[in-house]
mmCIF file of N, CA and C and ligand atoms in Angstrom:
data_model
loop_
_atom_site.group_PDB
_atom_site.id
_atom_site.type_symbol
_atom_site.label_atom_id
_atom_site.label_comp_id
_atom_site.label_asym_id
_atom_site.label_seq_id
_atom_site.Cartn_x
_atom_site.Cartn_y
_atom_site.Cartn_z
ATOM 1 N N MET A 1 -4.790 -2.747 -12.510
ATOM 2 C CA MET A 1 -5.031 -4.099 -13.058
ATOM 3 C C MET A 1 -4.448 -4.187 -14.465
ATOM 4 N N GLN A 2 -3.586 -5.126 -14.681
ATOM 5 C CA GLN A 2 -3.066 -5.328 -16.037
ATOM 6 C C GLN A 2 -3.521 -6.697 -16.561
ATOM 7 N N ILE A 3 -3.599 -6.792 -17.878
ATOM 8 C CA ILE A 3 -4.075 -8.010 -18.519
ATOM 9 C C ILE A 3 -2.931 -8.542 -19.415
ATOM 10 N N LYS A 4 -2.611 -9.827 -19.200
ATOM 11 C CA LYS A 4 -1.546 -10.458 -20.028
ATOM 12 C C LYS A 4 -2.143 -11.634 -20.754
ATOM 13 N N ASN A 5 -1.867 -11.729 -22.038
ATOM 14 C CA ASN A 5 -2.350 -12.874 -22.822
ATOM 15 C C ASN A 5 -1.344 -14.036 -22.737
ATOM 16 N N GLU A 6 -1.290 -14.594 -21.520
ATOM 17 C CA GLU A 6 -0.409 -15.734 -21.320
ATOM 18 C C GLU A 6 -0.933 -16.534 -20.133
ATOM 19 N N TYR A 7 -0.370 -17.724 -19.926
ATOM 20 C CA TYR A 7 -0.736 -18.552 -18.780
ATOM 21 C C TYR A 7 -0.145 -17.947 -17.500
ATOM 22 N N PRO A 8 -0.806 -18.205 -16.366
ATOM 23 C CA PRO A 8 -0.247 -17.677 -15.100
ATOM 24 C C PRO A 8 1.087 -18.344 -14.806
ATOM 25 N N PRO A 9 1.830 -17.788 -13.833
ATOM 26 C CA PRO A 9 3.119 -18.387 -13.436
ATOM 27 C C PRO A 9 2.918 -19.887 -13.049
ATOM 28 N N ALA A 10 3.874 -20.727 -13.444
ATOM 29 C CA ALA A 10 3.724 -22.167 -13.284
ATOM 30 C C ALA A 10 3.481 -22.568 -11.833
ATOM 31 N N GLU A 11 4.110 -21.881 -10.876
ATOM 32 C CA GLU A 11 3.986 -22.327 -9.483
ATOM 33 C C GLU A 11 2.545 -22.275 -8.980
ATOM 34 N N ILE A 12 1.781 -21.342 -9.502
ATOM 35 C CA ILE A 12 0.367 -21.270 -9.099
ATOM 36 C C ILE A 12 -0.521 -22.046 -10.078
ATOM 37 N N TRP A 13 -0.191 -22.002 -11.349
ATOM 38 C CA TRP A 13 -1.002 -22.634 -12.396
ATOM 39 C C TRP A 13 -1.066 -24.158 -12.189
ATOM 40 N N ASP A 14 0.066 -24.750 -11.841
ATOM 41 C CA ASP A 14 0.074 -26.213 -11.622
ATOM 42 C C ASP A 14 -0.816 -26.603 -10.435
ATOM 43 N N ARG A 15 -0.826 -25.781 -9.452
ATOM 44 C CA ARG A 15 -1.699 -26.082 -8.273
ATOM 45 C C ARG A 15 -3.173 -25.960 -8.654
ATOM 46 N N VAL A 16 -3.480 -24.962 -9.498
ATOM 47 C CA VAL A 16 -4.874 -24.791 -9.891
ATOM 48 C C VAL A 16 -5.338 -26.020 -10.671
ATOM 49 N N LYS A 17 -4.507 -26.474 -11.628
ATOM 50 C CA LYS A 17 -4.889 -27.627 -12.461
ATOM 51 C C LYS A 17 -5.057 -28.877 -11.638
ATOM 52 N N ALA A 18 -4.333 -28.957 -10.515
ATOM 53 C CA ALA A 18 -4.444 -30.118 -9.652
ATOM 54 C C ALA A 18 -5.750 -30.121 -8.872
ATOM 55 N N CYS A 19 -6.353 -28.958 -8.695
ATOM 56 C CA CYS A 19 -7.531 -28.801 -7.854
ATOM 57 C C CYS A 19 -8.843 -28.679 -8.639
ATOM 58 N N VAL A 20 -8.841 -28.000 -9.719
ATOM 59 C CA VAL A 20 -10.076 -27.833 -10.491
ATOM 60 C C VAL A 20 -9.838 -28.327 -11.910
ATOM 61 N N HIS A 21 -10.950 -28.680 -12.547
ATOM 62 C CA HIS A 21 -10.934 -29.251 -13.866
ATOM 63 C C HIS A 21 -10.787 -28.154 -14.927
ATOM 64 N N VAL A 22 -9.610 -28.048 -15.512
ATOM 65 C CA VAL A 22 -9.392 -27.036 -16.580
ATOM 66 C C VAL A 22 -8.889 -27.759 -17.815
ATOM 67 N N GLU A 23 -9.680 -27.699 -18.880
ATOM 68 C CA GLU A 23 -9.264 -28.320 -20.161
ATOM 69 C C GLU A 23 -8.115 -27.495 -20.750
ATOM 70 N N GLU A 24 -7.256 -28.191 -21.436
ATOM 71 C CA GLU A 24 -6.202 -27.480 -22.197
ATOM 72 C C GLU A 24 -6.882 -26.565 -23.228
ATOM 73 N N GLY A 25 -6.490 -25.322 -23.285
ATOM 74 C CA GLY A 25 -7.105 -24.408 -24.229
ATOM 75 C C GLY A 25 -8.443 -23.846 -23.763
ATOM 76 N N ALA A 26 -8.819 -24.123 -22.517
ATOM 77 C CA ALA A 26 -10.128 -23.621 -22.000
ATOM 78 C C ALA A 26 -10.086 -22.074 -21.973
ATOM 79 N N GLU A 27 -11.235 -21.515 -22.236
ATOM 80 C CA GLU A 27 -11.306 -20.056 -22.295
ATOM 81 C C GLU A 27 -11.589 -19.541 -20.876
ATOM 82 N N ILE A 28 -10.454 -19.326 -20.147
ATOM 83 C CA ILE A 28 -10.579 -18.902 -18.776
ATOM 84 C C ILE A 28 -9.722 -17.654 -18.538
ATOM 85 N N LEU A 29 -10.136 -16.942 -17.525
ATOM 86 C CA LEU A 29 -9.309 -15.827 -17.013
ATOM 87 C C LEU A 29 -8.852 -16.244 -15.621
ATOM 88 N N PHE A 30 -7.707 -15.709 -15.246
ATOM 89 C CA PHE A 30 -7.082 -16.124 -14.001
ATOM 90 C C PHE A 30 -6.407 -14.914 -13.390
ATOM 91 N N THR A 31 -6.916 -14.476 -12.236
ATOM 92 C CA THR A 31 -6.342 -13.283 -11.604
ATOM 93 C C THR A 31 -5.389 -13.654 -10.510
ATOM 94 N N TYR A 32 -4.199 -13.096 -10.571
ATOM 95 C CA TYR A 32 -3.206 -13.341 -9.573
ATOM 96 C C TYR A 32 -2.585 -11.990 -9.214
ATOM 97 N N GLY A 33 -2.917 -11.538 -8.017
ATOM 98 C CA GLY A 33 -2.506 -10.193 -7.621
ATOM 99 C C GLY A 33 -3.243 -9.172 -8.435
ATOM 100 N N ASP A 34 -2.539 -8.262 -9.075
ATOM 101 C CA ASP A 34 -3.242 -7.265 -9.892
ATOM 102 C C ASP A 34 -3.121 -7.569 -11.387
ATOM 103 N N THR A 35 -2.794 -8.820 -11.673
ATOM 104 C CA THR A 35 -2.657 -9.201 -13.075
ATOM 105 C C THR A 35 -3.740 -10.253 -13.445
ATOM 106 N N VAL A 36 -4.413 -9.972 -14.572
ATOM 107 C CA VAL A 36 -5.354 -10.910 -15.131
ATOM 108 C C VAL A 36 -4.683 -11.646 -16.277
ATOM 109 N N TYR A 37 -4.588 -12.961 -16.169
ATOM 110 C CA TYR A 37 -3.985 -13.772 -17.238
ATOM 111 C C TYR A 37 -5.121 -14.286 -18.141
ATOM 112 N N ASN A 38 -4.924 -14.097 -19.417
ATOM 113 C CA ASN A 38 -5.921 -14.465 -20.416
ATOM 114 C C ASN A 38 -5.227 -15.277 -21.490
ATOM 115 N N PRO A 39 -4.918 -16.538 -21.143
ATOM 116 C CA PRO A 39 -4.045 -17.342 -22.018
ATOM 117 C C PRO A 39 -4.566 -17.572 -23.434
ATOM 118 N N THR A 40 -5.879 -17.623 -23.606
ATOM 119 C CA THR A 40 -6.431 -17.881 -24.944
ATOM 120 C C THR A 40 -6.909 -16.592 -25.600
ATOM 121 N N GLY A 41 -6.672 -15.465 -24.935
ATOM 122 C CA GLY A 41 -7.027 -14.182 -25.535
ATOM 123 C C GLY A 41 -8.505 -13.970 -25.785
ATOM 124 N N ILE A 42 -9.342 -14.424 -24.862
ATOM 125 C CA ILE A 42 -10.774 -14.201 -25.034
ATOM 126 C C ILE A 42 -11.119 -12.716 -24.887
ATOM 127 N N PRO A 43 -12.155 -12.273 -25.554
ATOM 128 C CA PRO A 43 -12.574 -10.872 -25.412
ATOM 129 C C PRO A 43 -13.025 -10.575 -23.964
ATOM 130 N N ILE A 44 -12.570 -9.492 -23.419
ATOM 131 C CA ILE A 44 -12.961 -9.149 -22.032
ATOM 132 C C ILE A 44 -13.794 -7.894 -22.090
ATOM 133 N N ASP A 45 -15.122 -8.007 -21.862
ATOM 134 C CA ASP A 45 -15.966 -6.835 -21.829
ATOM 135 C C ASP A 45 -15.874 -6.176 -20.446
ATOM 136 N N GLN A 46 -16.549 -5.053 -20.284
ATOM 137 C CA GLN A 46 -16.423 -4.312 -19.027
ATOM 138 C C GLN A 46 -17.002 -5.099 -17.824
ATOM 139 N N PHE A 47 -17.954 -5.991 -18.102
ATOM 140 C CA PHE A 47 -18.617 -6.775 -17.040
ATOM 141 C C PHE A 47 -17.690 -7.869 -16.515
ATOM 142 N N LEU A 48 -17.058 -8.537 -17.449
ATOM 143 C CA LEU A 48 -16.074 -9.552 -17.082
ATOM 144 C C LEU A 48 -14.886 -8.916 -16.405
ATOM 145 N N GLU A 49 -14.491 -7.747 -16.904
ATOM 146 C CA GLU A 49 -13.355 -7.020 -16.268
ATOM 147 C C GLU A 49 -13.730 -6.650 -14.845
ATOM 148 N N HIS A 50 -14.998 -6.288 -14.617
ATOM 149 C CA HIS A 50 -15.439 -5.941 -13.283
ATOM 150 C C HIS A 50 -15.413 -7.160 -12.356
ATOM 151 N N HIS A 51 -15.775 -8.333 -12.891
ATOM 152 C CA HIS A 51 -15.672 -9.581 -12.113
ATOM 153 C C HIS A 51 -14.225 -9.784 -11.677
ATOM 154 N N GLU A 52 -13.306 -9.662 -12.591
ATOM 155 C CA GLU A 52 -11.881 -9.872 -12.246
ATOM 156 C C GLU A 52 -11.372 -8.830 -11.273
ATOM 157 N N ALA A 53 -11.887 -7.610 -11.399
ATOM 158 C CA ALA A 53 -11.498 -6.527 -10.486
ATOM 159 C C ALA A 53 -11.871 -6.877 -9.048
ATOM 160 N N GLN A 54 -12.989 -7.628 -8.894
ATOM 161 C CA GLN A 54 -13.385 -8.081 -7.532
ATOM 162 C C GLN A 54 -12.309 -9.010 -6.964
ATOM 163 N N HIS A 55 -11.789 -9.906 -7.816
ATOM 164 C CA HIS A 55 -10.736 -10.810 -7.338
ATOM 165 C C HIS A 55 -9.455 -10.081 -7.014
ATOM 166 N N VAL A 56 -9.146 -9.039 -7.751
ATOM 167 C CA VAL A 56 -7.983 -8.209 -7.436
ATOM 168 C C VAL A 56 -8.173 -7.635 -6.058
ATOM 169 N N ALA A 57 -9.341 -7.091 -5.789
ATOM 170 C CA ALA A 57 -9.630 -6.451 -4.471
ATOM 171 C C ALA A 57 -9.615 -7.533 -3.369
ATOM 172 N N GLN A 58 -10.234 -8.670 -3.616
ATOM 173 C CA GLN A 58 -10.270 -9.772 -2.618
ATOM 174 C C GLN A 58 -8.847 -10.227 -2.275
ATOM 175 N N GLN A 59 -8.025 -10.349 -3.320
ATOM 176 C CA GLN A 59 -6.646 -10.807 -3.091
ATOM 177 C C GLN A 59 -5.805 -9.744 -2.380
ATOM 178 N N ALA A 60 -6.071 -8.499 -2.722
ATOM 179 C CA ALA A 60 -5.356 -7.409 -2.052
ATOM 180 C C ALA A 60 -5.684 -7.350 -0.553
ATOM 181 N N ALA A 61 -6.921 -7.723 -0.198
ATOM 182 C CA ALA A 61 -7.372 -7.658 1.184
ATOM 183 C C ALA A 61 -6.684 -8.713 2.076
ATOM 184 N N MET A 62 -6.342 -9.861 1.511
ATOM 185 C CA MET A 62 -5.777 -10.919 2.384
ATOM 186 C C MET A 62 -4.453 -11.461 1.896
ATOM 187 N N GLY A 63 -3.972 -10.969 0.776
ATOM 188 C CA GLY A 63 -2.750 -11.464 0.172
ATOM 189 C C GLY A 63 -3.078 -12.488 -0.876
ATOM 190 N N LYS A 64 -2.460 -12.364 -2.053
ATOM 191 C CA LYS A 64 -2.840 -13.215 -3.196
ATOM 192 C C LYS A 64 -2.551 -14.687 -2.970
ATOM 193 N N ASP A 65 -1.489 -15.014 -2.261
ATOM 194 C CA ASP A 65 -1.168 -16.444 -2.058
ATOM 195 C C ASP A 65 -2.083 -17.079 -1.067
ATOM 196 N N GLU A 66 -2.420 -16.343 0.015
ATOM 197 C CA GLU A 66 -3.385 -16.819 1.024
ATOM 198 C C GLU A 66 -4.747 -17.026 0.343
ATOM 199 N N TRP A 67 -5.148 -16.050 -0.487
ATOM 200 C CA TRP A 67 -6.436 -16.105 -1.155
ATOM 201 C C TRP A 67 -6.486 -17.360 -2.064
ATOM 202 N N TRP A 68 -5.452 -17.579 -2.837
ATOM 203 C CA TRP A 68 -5.421 -18.731 -3.726
ATOM 204 C C TRP A 68 -5.363 -20.050 -2.927
ATOM 205 N N ASP A 69 -4.660 -20.064 -1.836
ATOM 206 C CA ASP A 69 -4.658 -21.262 -0.975
ATOM 207 C C ASP A 69 -6.072 -21.634 -0.543
ATOM 208 N N ARG A 70 -6.765 -20.622 -0.102
ATOM 209 C CA ARG A 70 -8.150 -20.863 0.394
ATOM 210 C C ARG A 70 -9.096 -21.195 -0.783
ATOM 211 N N TRP A 71 -8.915 -20.480 -1.882
ATOM 212 C CA TRP A 71 -9.775 -20.688 -3.060
ATOM 213 C C TRP A 71 -9.631 -22.154 -3.531
ATOM 214 N N LEU A 72 -8.386 -22.640 -3.500
ATOM 215 C CA LEU A 72 -8.162 -23.993 -4.001
ATOM 216 C C LEU A 72 -8.611 -25.064 -3.011
ATOM 217 N N LYS A 73 -8.445 -24.796 -1.705
ATOM 218 C CA LYS A 73 -8.696 -25.818 -0.703
ATOM 219 C C LYS A 73 -10.090 -25.820 -0.096
ATOM 220 N N GLU A 74 -10.747 -24.670 -0.126
ATOM 221 C CA GLU A 74 -12.029 -24.546 0.576
ATOM 222 C C GLU A 74 -13.163 -24.207 -0.410
ATOM 223 N N PRO A 75 -13.941 -25.232 -0.791
ATOM 224 C CA PRO A 75 -15.051 -25.002 -1.726
ATOM 225 C C PRO A 75 -16.028 -23.882 -1.269
ATOM 226 N N ALA A 76 -16.278 -23.786 0.055
ATOM 227 C CA ALA A 76 -17.215 -22.743 0.537
ATOM 228 C C ALA A 76 -16.624 -21.360 0.326
ATOM 229 N N PHE A 77 -15.333 -21.237 0.554
ATOM 230 C CA PHE A 77 -14.656 -19.970 0.333
ATOM 231 C C PHE A 77 -14.681 -19.620 -1.158
ATOM 232 N N ARG A 78 -14.411 -20.620 -2.014
ATOM 233 C CA ARG A 78 -14.420 -20.398 -3.457
ATOM 234 C C ARG A 78 -15.797 -19.979 -3.910
ATOM 235 N N ALA A 79 -16.813 -20.652 -3.404
ATOM 236 C CA ALA A 79 -18.194 -20.330 -3.781
ATOM 237 C C ALA A 79 -18.546 -18.875 -3.370
ATOM 238 N N GLU A 80 -18.108 -18.489 -2.175
ATOM 239 C CA GLU A 80 -18.448 -17.131 -1.697
ATOM 240 C C GLU A 80 -17.725 -16.080 -2.508
ATOM 241 N N GLN A 81 -16.434 -16.271 -2.767
ATOM 242 C CA GLN A 81 -15.674 -15.266 -3.534
ATOM 243 C C GLN A 81 -16.190 -15.144 -4.955
ATOM 244 N N GLU A 82 -16.540 -16.288 -5.551
ATOM 245 C CA GLU A 82 -17.081 -16.225 -6.906
ATOM 246 C C GLU A 82 -18.452 -15.645 -6.934
ATOM 247 N N ALA A 83 -19.304 -15.989 -5.979
ATOM 248 C CA ALA A 83 -20.663 -15.426 -5.938
ATOM 249 C C ALA A 83 -20.605 -13.891 -5.812
ATOM 250 N N GLN A 84 -19.659 -13.405 -4.990
ATOM 251 C CA GLN A 84 -19.466 -11.937 -4.878
ATOM 252 C C GLN A 84 -19.061 -11.337 -6.210
ATOM 253 N N ALA A 85 -18.127 -12.002 -6.858
ATOM 254 C CA ALA A 85 -17.614 -11.449 -8.144
ATOM 255 C C ALA A 85 -18.707 -11.469 -9.217
ATOM 256 N N TYR A 86 -19.505 -12.568 -9.280
ATOM 257 C CA TYR A 86 -20.555 -12.644 -10.257
ATOM 258 C C TYR A 86 -21.655 -11.650 -9.932
ATOM 259 N N ALA A 87 -21.905 -11.421 -8.635
ATOM 260 C CA ALA A 87 -22.919 -10.467 -8.238
ATOM 261 C C ALA A 87 -22.529 -9.062 -8.671
ATOM 262 N N ALA A 88 -21.264 -8.719 -8.485
ATOM 263 C CA ALA A 88 -20.777 -7.417 -8.937
ATOM 264 C C ALA A 88 -20.895 -7.239 -10.434
ATOM 265 N N GLN A 89 -20.515 -8.314 -11.136
ATOM 266 C CA GLN A 89 -20.615 -8.374 -12.603
ATOM 267 C C GLN A 89 -22.036 -8.171 -13.058
ATOM 268 N N TYR A 90 -22.967 -8.866 -12.400
ATOM 269 C CA TYR A 90 -24.396 -8.767 -12.767
ATOM 270 C C TYR A 90 -24.952 -7.390 -12.434
ATOM 271 N N SER A 91 -24.548 -6.828 -11.294
ATOM 272 C CA SER A 91 -25.032 -5.504 -10.896
ATOM 273 C C SER A 91 -24.606 -4.448 -11.939
ATOM 274 N N LEU A 92 -23.367 -4.522 -12.354
ATOM 275 C CA LEU A 92 -22.887 -3.590 -13.357
ATOM 276 C C LEU A 92 -23.649 -3.777 -14.692
ATOM 277 N N TYR A 93 -23.854 -5.033 -15.040
ATOM 278 C CA TYR A 93 -24.597 -5.328 -16.267
ATOM 279 C C TYR A 93 -25.992 -4.677 -16.206
ATOM 280 N N CYS A 94 -26.649 -4.763 -15.070
ATOM 281 C CA CYS A 94 -28.005 -4.224 -14.916
ATOM 282 C C CYS A 94 -28.047 -2.716 -15.006
ATOM 283 N N LYS A 95 -26.890 -2.042 -14.743
ATOM 284 C CA LYS A 95 -26.848 -0.588 -14.882
ATOM 285 C C LYS A 95 -26.979 -0.200 -16.357
ATOM 286 N N TYR A 96 -26.565 -1.074 -17.220
ATOM 287 C CA TYR A 96 -26.520 -0.764 -18.666
ATOM 288 C C TYR A 96 -27.627 -1.454 -19.430
ATOM 289 N N ARG A 97 -28.335 -2.396 -18.799
ATOM 290 C CA ARG A 97 -29.364 -3.143 -19.494
ATOM 291 C C ARG A 97 -30.659 -3.084 -18.677
ATOM 292 N N ALA A 98 -31.650 -2.363 -19.183
ATOM 293 C CA ALA A 98 -32.892 -2.168 -18.421
ATOM 294 C C ALA A 98 -33.887 -3.314 -18.723
ATOM 295 N N ASP A 99 -33.754 -3.924 -19.865
ATOM 296 C CA ASP A 99 -34.721 -4.967 -20.268
ATOM 297 C C ASP A 99 -34.619 -6.186 -19.352
ATOM 298 N N ARG A 100 -35.721 -6.536 -18.717
ATOM 299 C CA ARG A 100 -35.680 -7.641 -17.773
ATOM 300 C C ARG A 100 -35.402 -8.981 -18.409
ATOM 301 N N ASN A 101 -35.832 -9.155 -19.674
ATOM 302 C CA ASN A 101 -35.557 -10.430 -20.333
ATOM 303 C C ASN A 101 -34.081 -10.568 -20.691
ATOM 304 N N VAL A 102 -33.487 -9.446 -21.063
ATOM 305 C CA VAL A 102 -32.056 -9.445 -21.377
ATOM 306 C C VAL A 102 -31.229 -9.729 -20.103
ATOM 307 N N ARG A 103 -31.673 -9.117 -19.021
ATOM 308 C CA ARG A 103 -31.009 -9.340 -17.736
ATOM 309 C C ARG A 103 -31.144 -10.827 -17.286
ATOM 310 N N ALA A 104 -32.335 -11.350 -17.473
ATOM 311 C CA ALA A 104 -32.579 -12.742 -17.066
ATOM 312 C C ALA A 104 -31.727 -13.711 -17.833
ATOM 313 N N LYS A 105 -31.548 -13.419 -19.129
ATOM 314 C CA LYS A 105 -30.740 -14.270 -19.998
ATOM 315 C C LYS A 105 -29.271 -14.209 -19.546
ATOM 316 N N TYR A 106 -28.848 -13.028 -19.203
ATOM 317 C CA TYR A 106 -27.446 -12.854 -18.754
ATOM 318 C C TYR A 106 -27.227 -13.591 -17.419
ATOM 319 N N LEU A 107 -28.185 -13.396 -16.506
ATOM 320 C CA LEU A 107 -28.107 -14.087 -15.197
ATOM 321 C C LEU A 107 -28.079 -15.582 -15.380
ATOM 322 N N HIS A 108 -28.888 -16.072 -16.285
ATOM 323 C CA HIS A 108 -28.888 -17.507 -16.582
ATOM 324 C C HIS A 108 -27.529 -17.994 -17.068
ATOM 325 N N ALA A 109 -26.935 -17.234 -17.967
ATOM 326 C CA ALA A 109 -25.639 -17.598 -18.515
ATOM 327 C C ALA A 109 -24.536 -17.611 -17.450
ATOM 328 N N ILE A 110 -24.496 -16.578 -16.626
ATOM 329 C CA ILE A 110 -23.443 -16.542 -15.615
ATOM 330 C C ILE A 110 -23.692 -17.540 -14.497
ATOM 331 N N SER A 111 -24.964 -17.838 -14.246
ATOM 332 C CA SER A 111 -25.246 -18.878 -13.232
ATOM 333 C C SER A 111 -24.803 -20.244 -13.716
ATOM 334 N N ASN A 112 -25.010 -20.509 -14.973
ATOM 335 C CA ASN A 112 -24.514 -21.747 -15.569
ATOM 336 C C ASN A 112 -23.010 -21.822 -15.457
ATOM 337 N N HIS A 113 -22.361 -20.723 -15.670
ATOM 338 C CA HIS A 113 -20.901 -20.689 -15.601
ATOM 339 C C HIS A 113 -20.436 -20.995 -14.172
ATOM 340 N N LEU A 114 -21.085 -20.355 -13.192
ATOM 341 C CA LEU A 114 -20.708 -20.577 -11.805
ATOM 342 C C LEU A 114 -20.948 -22.005 -11.390
ATOM 343 N N ALA A 115 -21.999 -22.628 -11.910
ATOM 344 C CA ALA A 115 -22.336 -24.004 -11.588
ATOM 345 C C ALA A 115 -21.570 -25.039 -12.407
ATOM 346 N N SER A 116 -20.737 -24.575 -13.331
ATOM 347 C CA SER A 116 -20.046 -25.504 -14.240
ATOM 348 C C SER A 116 -18.879 -26.184 -13.515
ATOM 349 N N GLY A 117 -18.370 -27.212 -14.136
ATOM 350 C CA GLY A 117 -17.273 -27.977 -13.585
ATOM 351 C C GLY A 117 -15.994 -27.161 -13.361
ATOM 352 N N LEU A 118 -15.908 -26.033 -13.998
ATOM 353 C CA LEU A 118 -14.710 -25.196 -13.831
ATOM 354 C C LEU A 118 -14.424 -24.867 -12.390
ATOM 355 N N TYR A 119 -15.463 -24.615 -11.622
ATOM 356 C CA TYR A 119 -15.271 -24.221 -10.212
ATOM 357 C C TYR A 119 -15.300 -25.388 -9.243
ATOM 358 N N GLY A 120 -15.654 -26.564 -9.733
ATOM 359 C CA GLY A 120 -15.649 -27.751 -8.854
ATOM 360 C C GLY A 120 -16.613 -27.634 -7.683
ATOM 361 N N LEU A 121 -17.689 -26.877 -7.869
ATOM 362 C CA LEU A 121 -18.640 -26.702 -6.766
ATOM 363 C C LEU A 121 -19.813 -27.681 -6.932
ATOM 364 N N THR A 122 -20.535 -27.890 -5.856
ATOM 365 C CA THR A 122 -21.650 -28.834 -5.943
ATOM 366 C C THR A 122 -22.992 -28.142 -6.242
ATOM 367 N N MET A 123 -22.937 -26.801 -6.389
ATOM 368 C CA MET A 123 -24.181 -26.092 -6.629
ATOM 369 C C MET A 123 -24.685 -26.309 -8.044
ATOM 370 N N ASN A 124 -25.991 -26.343 -8.196
ATOM 371 C CA ASN A 124 -26.593 -26.417 -9.524
ATOM 372 C C ASN A 124 -26.912 -24.984 -9.979
ATOM 373 N N GLN A 125 -27.480 -24.884 -11.199
ATOM 374 C CA GLN A 125 -27.694 -23.557 -11.770
ATOM 375 C C GLN A 125 -28.630 -22.709 -10.901
ATOM 376 N N ASN A 126 -29.666 -23.353 -10.311
ATOM 377 C CA ASN A 126 -30.584 -22.608 -9.458
ATOM 378 C C ASN A 126 -29.916 -22.068 -8.201
ATOM 379 N N ASP A 127 -29.053 -22.893 -7.604
ATOM 380 C CA ASP A 127 -28.281 -22.463 -6.418
ATOM 381 C C ASP A 127 -27.381 -21.290 -6.795
ATOM 382 N N ALA A 128 -26.724 -21.416 -7.926
ATOM 383 C CA ALA A 128 -25.795 -20.364 -8.361
ATOM 384 C C ALA A 128 -26.534 -19.068 -8.632
ATOM 385 N N ARG A 129 -27.683 -19.164 -9.243
ATOM 386 C CA ARG A 129 -28.505 -17.993 -9.507
ATOM 387 C C ARG A 129 -28.924 -17.306 -8.204
ATOM 388 N N ALA A 130 -29.326 -18.101 -7.233
ATOM 389 C CA ALA A 130 -29.752 -17.544 -5.949
ATOM 390 C C ALA A 130 -28.567 -16.907 -5.221
ATOM 391 N N ALA A 131 -27.420 -17.536 -5.307
ATOM 392 C CA ALA A 131 -26.189 -17.013 -4.646
ATOM 393 C C ALA A 131 -25.799 -15.678 -5.238
ATOM 394 N N ILE A 132 -25.941 -15.543 -6.555
ATOM 395 C CA ILE A 132 -25.605 -14.273 -7.233
ATOM 396 C C ILE A 132 -26.606 -13.196 -6.845
ATOM 397 N N LEU A 133 -27.859 -13.523 -6.923
ATOM 398 C CA LEU A 133 -28.929 -12.540 -6.658
ATOM 399 C C LEU A 133 -28.876 -12.041 -5.186
ATOM 400 N N LYS A 134 -28.561 -12.922 -4.293
ATOM 401 C CA LYS A 134 -28.465 -12.590 -2.871
ATOM 402 C C LYS A 134 -27.424 -11.495 -2.619
ATOM 403 N N ARG A 135 -26.380 -11.515 -3.416
ATOM 404 C CA ARG A 135 -25.276 -10.582 -3.205
ATOM 405 C C ARG A 135 -25.273 -9.369 -4.194
ATOM 406 N N ALA A 136 -26.158 -9.403 -5.125
ATOM 407 C CA ALA A 136 -26.166 -8.353 -6.181
ATOM 408 C C ALA A 136 -26.858 -7.095 -5.679
HETATM 409 ZN ZN1 ZN B 1 -14.155 -15.395 -10.627
#
């Protein structure tokens, strides 16, 4: 897995912007194949890196273009792939953080992220939290 501080290739990036709501300058990561694009240079901790590593594996399993086709066109597929990635991220986090309040705060934050407009899903924060916990 390599990380590049740039926008993804235009042929895929334009399609993403047409499907999901991404603000110019939004702090997002975008995995395409084995490359993680980090256009705004946000800090990537080991938990976030683990999330993106799930997408590398998911894309390797079915082909990155097929994966992105489905991610963009099928909200249920997108929800499932993201819930898996967030669950792996949360599981790793819990290995390093024993305090239940600290864990709960983290779960709340990533649930909010999954339920945000970025993913264009209809789930609310509670649904997102349940989806993550079910797979963690
Ligand atoms: Zn993701």
